[in-house]
Coordinates of C-alpha atoms in Angstrom, one line a residue:
M20 CA 123.1 61.2 105.1
L21 CA 123.7 57.4 105.2
V22 CA 122.4 57.0 101.7
Y23 CA 124.7 59.8 100.5
L24 CA 127.7 58.2 102.1
L25 CA 126.8 54.8 100.7
V26 CA 126.4 56.2 97.2
M27 CA 129.7 58.0 97.4
K28 CA 131.5 54.9 98.5
I29 CA 130.0 52.8 95.7
I30 CA 130.9 55.4 93.1
G31 CA 134.5 55.6 94.6
F32 CA 134.8 51.8 94.6
L33 CA 133.7 51.6 90.9
I34 CA 136.2 54.3 89.9
S35 CA 139.0 52.5 91.8
L36 CA 138.0 49.2 90.3
T37 CA 138.2 50.7 86.8
F38 CA 141.6 52.2 87.4
G39 CA 142.9 49.3 89.6
T40 CA 143.5 51.5 92.6
I41 CA 141.3 49.7 95.2
E42 CA 144.2 49.0 97.6
K43 CA 145.3 52.6 97.4
N44 CA 141.9 54.2 97.9
F45 CA 140.3 51.8 100.2
N46 CA 142.9 51.2 102.8
R47 CA 142.1 52.0 106.4
E48 CA 143.6 55.5 106.6
T49 CA 142.3 56.6 103.2
L50 CA 138.9 55.2 104.0
I51 CA 138.7 57.1 107.3
F52 CA 139.8 60.4 105.6
T53 CA 137.4 60.1 102.6
T54 CA 134.5 59.1 104.8
F55 CA 135.1 62.1 107.0
S56 CA 135.4 64.4 103.9
D57 CA 132.2 62.9 102.4
L58 CA 130.5 63.5 105.7
I59 CA 131.4 67.2 105.8
D60 CA 130.3 67.6 102.1
G61 CA 127.1 65.9 103.0
F62 CA 126.4 68.3 105.8
I63 CA 127.2 71.3 103.6
Y64 CA 125.2 70.2 100.5
G65 CA 122.4 68.9 102.7
S66 CA 122.2 72.2 104.5
F67 CA 121.9 74.1 101.3
F68 CA 119.2 71.7 100.1
L69 CA 117.2 71.9 103.3
A70 CA 117.5 75.7 103.4
Y71 CA 116.2 76.0 99.8
R72 CA 113.4 73.5 100.4
Y73 CA 112.2 75.2 103.6
Y74 CA 112.4 78.6 101.8
K75 CA 110.2 77.4 99.0
K76 CA 107.7 75.9 101.5
N77 CA 107.7 79.2 103.5
V78 CA 107.0 81.2 100.3
V79 CA 104.0 79.0 99.6
Y80 CA 102.9 79.2 103.2
Q81 CA 103.1 83.0 103.2
K82 CA 101.0 83.2 100.1
Q83 CA 98.4 80.9 101.6
L84 CA 98.4 83.0 104.8
L85 CA 97.9 86.2 102.9
L86 CA 95.0 84.7 101.0
Y87 CA 93.5 83.4 104.2
E88 CA 93.8 86.8 105.9
K89 CA 92.3 88.6 102.9
A90 CA 89.4 86.2 103.0
L91 CA 88.9 86.8 106.7
S92 CA 89.1 90.6 106.1
D93 CA 86.6 90.5 103.2
N94 CA 84.2 88.3 105.3
K95 CA 84.5 90.7 108.2
I96 CA 83.7 93.7 106.1
N97 CA 80.8 92.0 104.5
Q98 CA 79.3 91.1 107.9
L99 CA 79.7 94.7 109.1
K100 CA 78.0 96.1 106.0
T101 CA 75.1 93.7 106.3
Q102 CA 74.5 95.3 109.7
L103 CA 74.7 98.9 108.3
N104 CA 72.4 98.7 105.3
P105 CA 69.2 97.6 107.3
H106 CA 70.2 100.2 109.9
F107 CA 70.2 102.9 107.3
L108 CA 66.9 101.7 105.8
F109 CA 64.9 101.3 109.0
N110 CA 66.0 104.7 110.4
N111 CA 64.8 106.5 107.3
L112 CA 61.6 104.5 107.0
N113 CA 60.8 105.7 110.6
V114 CA 61.3 109.3 109.4
L115 CA 59.1 108.7 106.4
D116 CA 56.4 107.3 108.7
Q117 CA 56.4 110.4 110.8
L118 CA 56.3 112.7 107.7
I119 CA 53.3 110.8 106.3
E120 CA 51.3 111.7 109.4
E121 CA 52.5 115.4 109.3
D122 CA 52.6 116.2 105.6
K123 CA 51.8 113.8 102.8
Y124 CA 53.4 116.0 100.1
R125 CA 56.6 116.4 102.0
A126 CA 56.5 112.6 102.6
S127 CA 56.2 112.0 98.9
D128 CA 59.3 114.3 98.2
F129 CA 61.2 112.5 100.9
L130 CA 60.4 109.1 99.5
N131 CA 61.6 110.1 96.0
E132 CA 64.9 111.5 97.3
F133 CA 65.3 108.5 99.6
A134 CA 65.0 106.2 96.7
E135 CA 67.7 108.0 94.8
I136 CA 70.0 108.0 97.9
Y137 CA 69.4 104.3 98.7
R138 CA 70.7 103.4 95.2
Y139 CA 74.0 104.7 96.3
V140 CA 73.9 102.6 99.5
L141 CA 73.3 99.5 97.3
D142 CA 76.0 100.5 94.9
V143 CA 78.7 100.7 97.6
S144 CA 77.6 97.6 99.5
D145 CA 80.3 95.6 97.7
K146 CA 83.0 98.2 98.1
K147 CA 85.5 98.5 100.9
L148 CA 86.4 102.1 100.1
V149 CA 85.0 105.0 98.1
S150 CA 86.6 108.3 97.2
V151 CA 86.2 111.1 99.6
K152 CA 84.7 113.3 96.9
E153 CA 82.0 110.6 96.1
E154 CA 81.2 110.2 99.8
L155 CA 80.8 113.9 100.3
A156 CA 78.4 114.2 97.4
F157 CA 76.3 111.4 99.0
A158 CA 76.4 113.1 102.4
E159 CA 75.1 116.4 101.0
K160 CA 72.2 114.6 99.4
Y161 CA 71.5 112.7 102.6
F162 CA 71.5 116.0 104.6
N163 CA 68.8 117.3 102.2
L164 CA 66.6 114.5 103.7
I165 CA 67.4 115.8 107.1
R166 CA 66.6 119.4 106.1
S167 CA 63.3 118.3 104.5
K168 CA 62.1 117.1 107.9
Y169 CA 63.8 119.5 110.3
G170 CA 64.3 122.7 108.3
E171 CA 67.0 124.9 109.7
A172 CA 67.2 123.1 113.0
Y173 CA 70.3 121.4 111.7
I174 CA 73.0 123.2 109.7
L175 CA 75.8 121.6 107.7
Q176 CA 79.0 123.5 107.0
I177 CA 81.6 122.0 104.7
D178 CA 85.3 123.0 104.4
A179 CA 86.1 121.3 101.1
G180 CA 89.6 122.7 100.6
Y181 CA 91.4 119.3 100.3
I182 CA 89.5 116.3 99.1
K183 CA 91.7 113.4 98.2
G184 CA 92.0 109.7 99.1
S185 CA 89.3 107.2 100.2
I186 CA 87.2 106.4 103.2
V187 CA 84.8 103.7 104.2
P188 CA 81.3 104.0 102.5
L189 CA 78.6 105.8 104.6
S190 CA 81.1 107.2 107.1
L191 CA 79.8 110.8 106.8
Q192 CA 76.2 109.7 106.6
L193 CA 76.5 107.8 109.9
L194 CA 78.0 110.8 111.6
L195 CA 75.3 113.1 110.3
E196 CA 72.7 110.6 111.5
N197 CA 74.4 110.4 114.9
A198 CA 74.3 114.2 115.3
V199 CA 70.6 114.3 114.6
Q200 CA 69.7 111.3 116.6
H201 CA 71.4 112.5 119.8
N202 CA 70.9 116.3 119.6
L203 CA 67.9 118.5 119.6
G204 CA 68.0 121.3 117.1
S205 CA 65.6 124.3 116.7
Q206 CA 65.4 127.4 114.5
S207 CA 66.6 129.5 117.4
N208 CA 69.3 127.1 118.6
P209 CA 70.4 124.9 115.7
V210 CA 72.8 122.0 115.8
L211 CA 75.8 123.0 113.7
I212 CA 77.6 120.1 111.9
S213 CA 80.9 120.9 110.3
I214 CA 83.0 118.7 108.0
H215 CA 86.6 119.7 107.5
F216 CA 88.8 118.0 104.9
G217 CA 92.6 117.6 105.4
E218 CA 94.9 114.7 106.0
N219 CA 91.9 113.3 107.8
V220 CA 88.2 114.1 107.7
T221 CA 87.0 115.8 110.8
V222 CA 83.3 115.9 111.6
T223 CA 82.2 118.1 114.6
N224 CA 78.8 119.0 116.0
N225 CA 77.8 121.0 119.1
I226 CA 76.1 119.0 121.8
N227 CA 72.5 119.9 122.7
P228 CA 71.2 116.6 124.1
K229 CA 67.5 115.7 123.7
R230 CA 65.5 115.6 126.9
S231 CA 64.2 112.1 126.2
I232 CA 66.1 109.9 123.9
K233 CA 65.8 106.2 123.2
K234 CA 68.8 104.2 124.5
T235 CA 71.0 103.2 121.6
S236 CA 73.6 100.5 121.4
G237 CA 76.2 102.6 119.6
R238 CA 76.4 99.8 117.0
A239 CA 76.8 102.1 114.0
L240 CA 79.9 103.9 115.4
N241 CA 81.4 100.7 116.7
N242 CA 80.7 99.1 113.3
L243 CA 82.6 102.0 111.6
K244 CA 85.5 101.6 114.0
E245 CA 85.8 97.9 113.3
Q246 CA 85.8 98.5 109.5
Y247 CA 88.7 100.8 109.8
S248 CA 90.6 98.4 112.1
V249 CA 90.3 95.7 109.5
L250 CA 91.3 98.0 106.6
T251 CA 94.1 100.1 108.1
D252 CA 96.3 100.7 111.1
Q253 CA 94.8 104.2 111.3
K254 CA 92.0 104.4 113.8
L255 CA 88.7 106.3 113.8
E256 CA 89.0 108.7 116.7
I257 CA 86.0 109.9 118.8
L258 CA 86.5 113.0 121.0
K259 CA 83.8 114.3 123.2
T260 CA 83.7 117.3 125.5
E261 CA 80.8 119.0 127.3
T262 CA 80.1 121.2 124.3
D263 CA 81.3 119.3 121.2
F264 CA 81.3 115.8 119.7
T265 CA 84.1 115.2 117.1
A266 CA 84.9 112.2 114.9
I267 CA 88.2 112.1 113.1
I268 CA 88.0 109.8 110.0
P269 CA 91.3 108.5 108.6
V270 CA 91.7 109.1 104.9
I271 CA 93.3 106.1 103.2
Q272 CA 95.6 106.9 100.3
K273 CA 95.6 104.0 97.7

């Protein structure tokens, strides 16, 4: 402000000197008035300048903040996925180990199918979302592995009336695995798993708890919840009653 006032006075003095009006323009009364006027102008122009400057700085800051948040989001998703892939691999290797002892031919078929399915797991490892249609196709293939071991002890029903949008990769597979891991199915009393497609994807299974079950950490479901919390405001809902377990997966429309 002081520099501005000094510059304005110098310019005014030079103009007055040129036209010979120094006494008129630089007497006490005129000097007080022009100084006050220059001070007001300085405040006005300075305010516009500062507002513009801070606006530009804020735009740059917001861009940096968005890039930082995206980097954090990507890092979080990658960390979660690095937990899920070994989880998927080890669980199915345990199934394969059991089949080798029971039936070597079935174990060989299981291994071939598992190799095909695991390619999908590797393909989606760098994706945040996949189409619902694509994930359903994978879930059906995965359920064939379950059926190859347990026969009709676990039954899958699919209501595929409305399949649009995207979901987190392996969402359906994790819920199928969860139903088998926690519930005992048999030919006479099978565990029924149903998948309904609408605005959300609803996966439900009846509860028939195993008599002896290894204590689990619940990491897979928590992992899935965390992925949705990073990607969207919509939450993965878990509903449990005495007879049924239900997971409601939000469908993300791109």
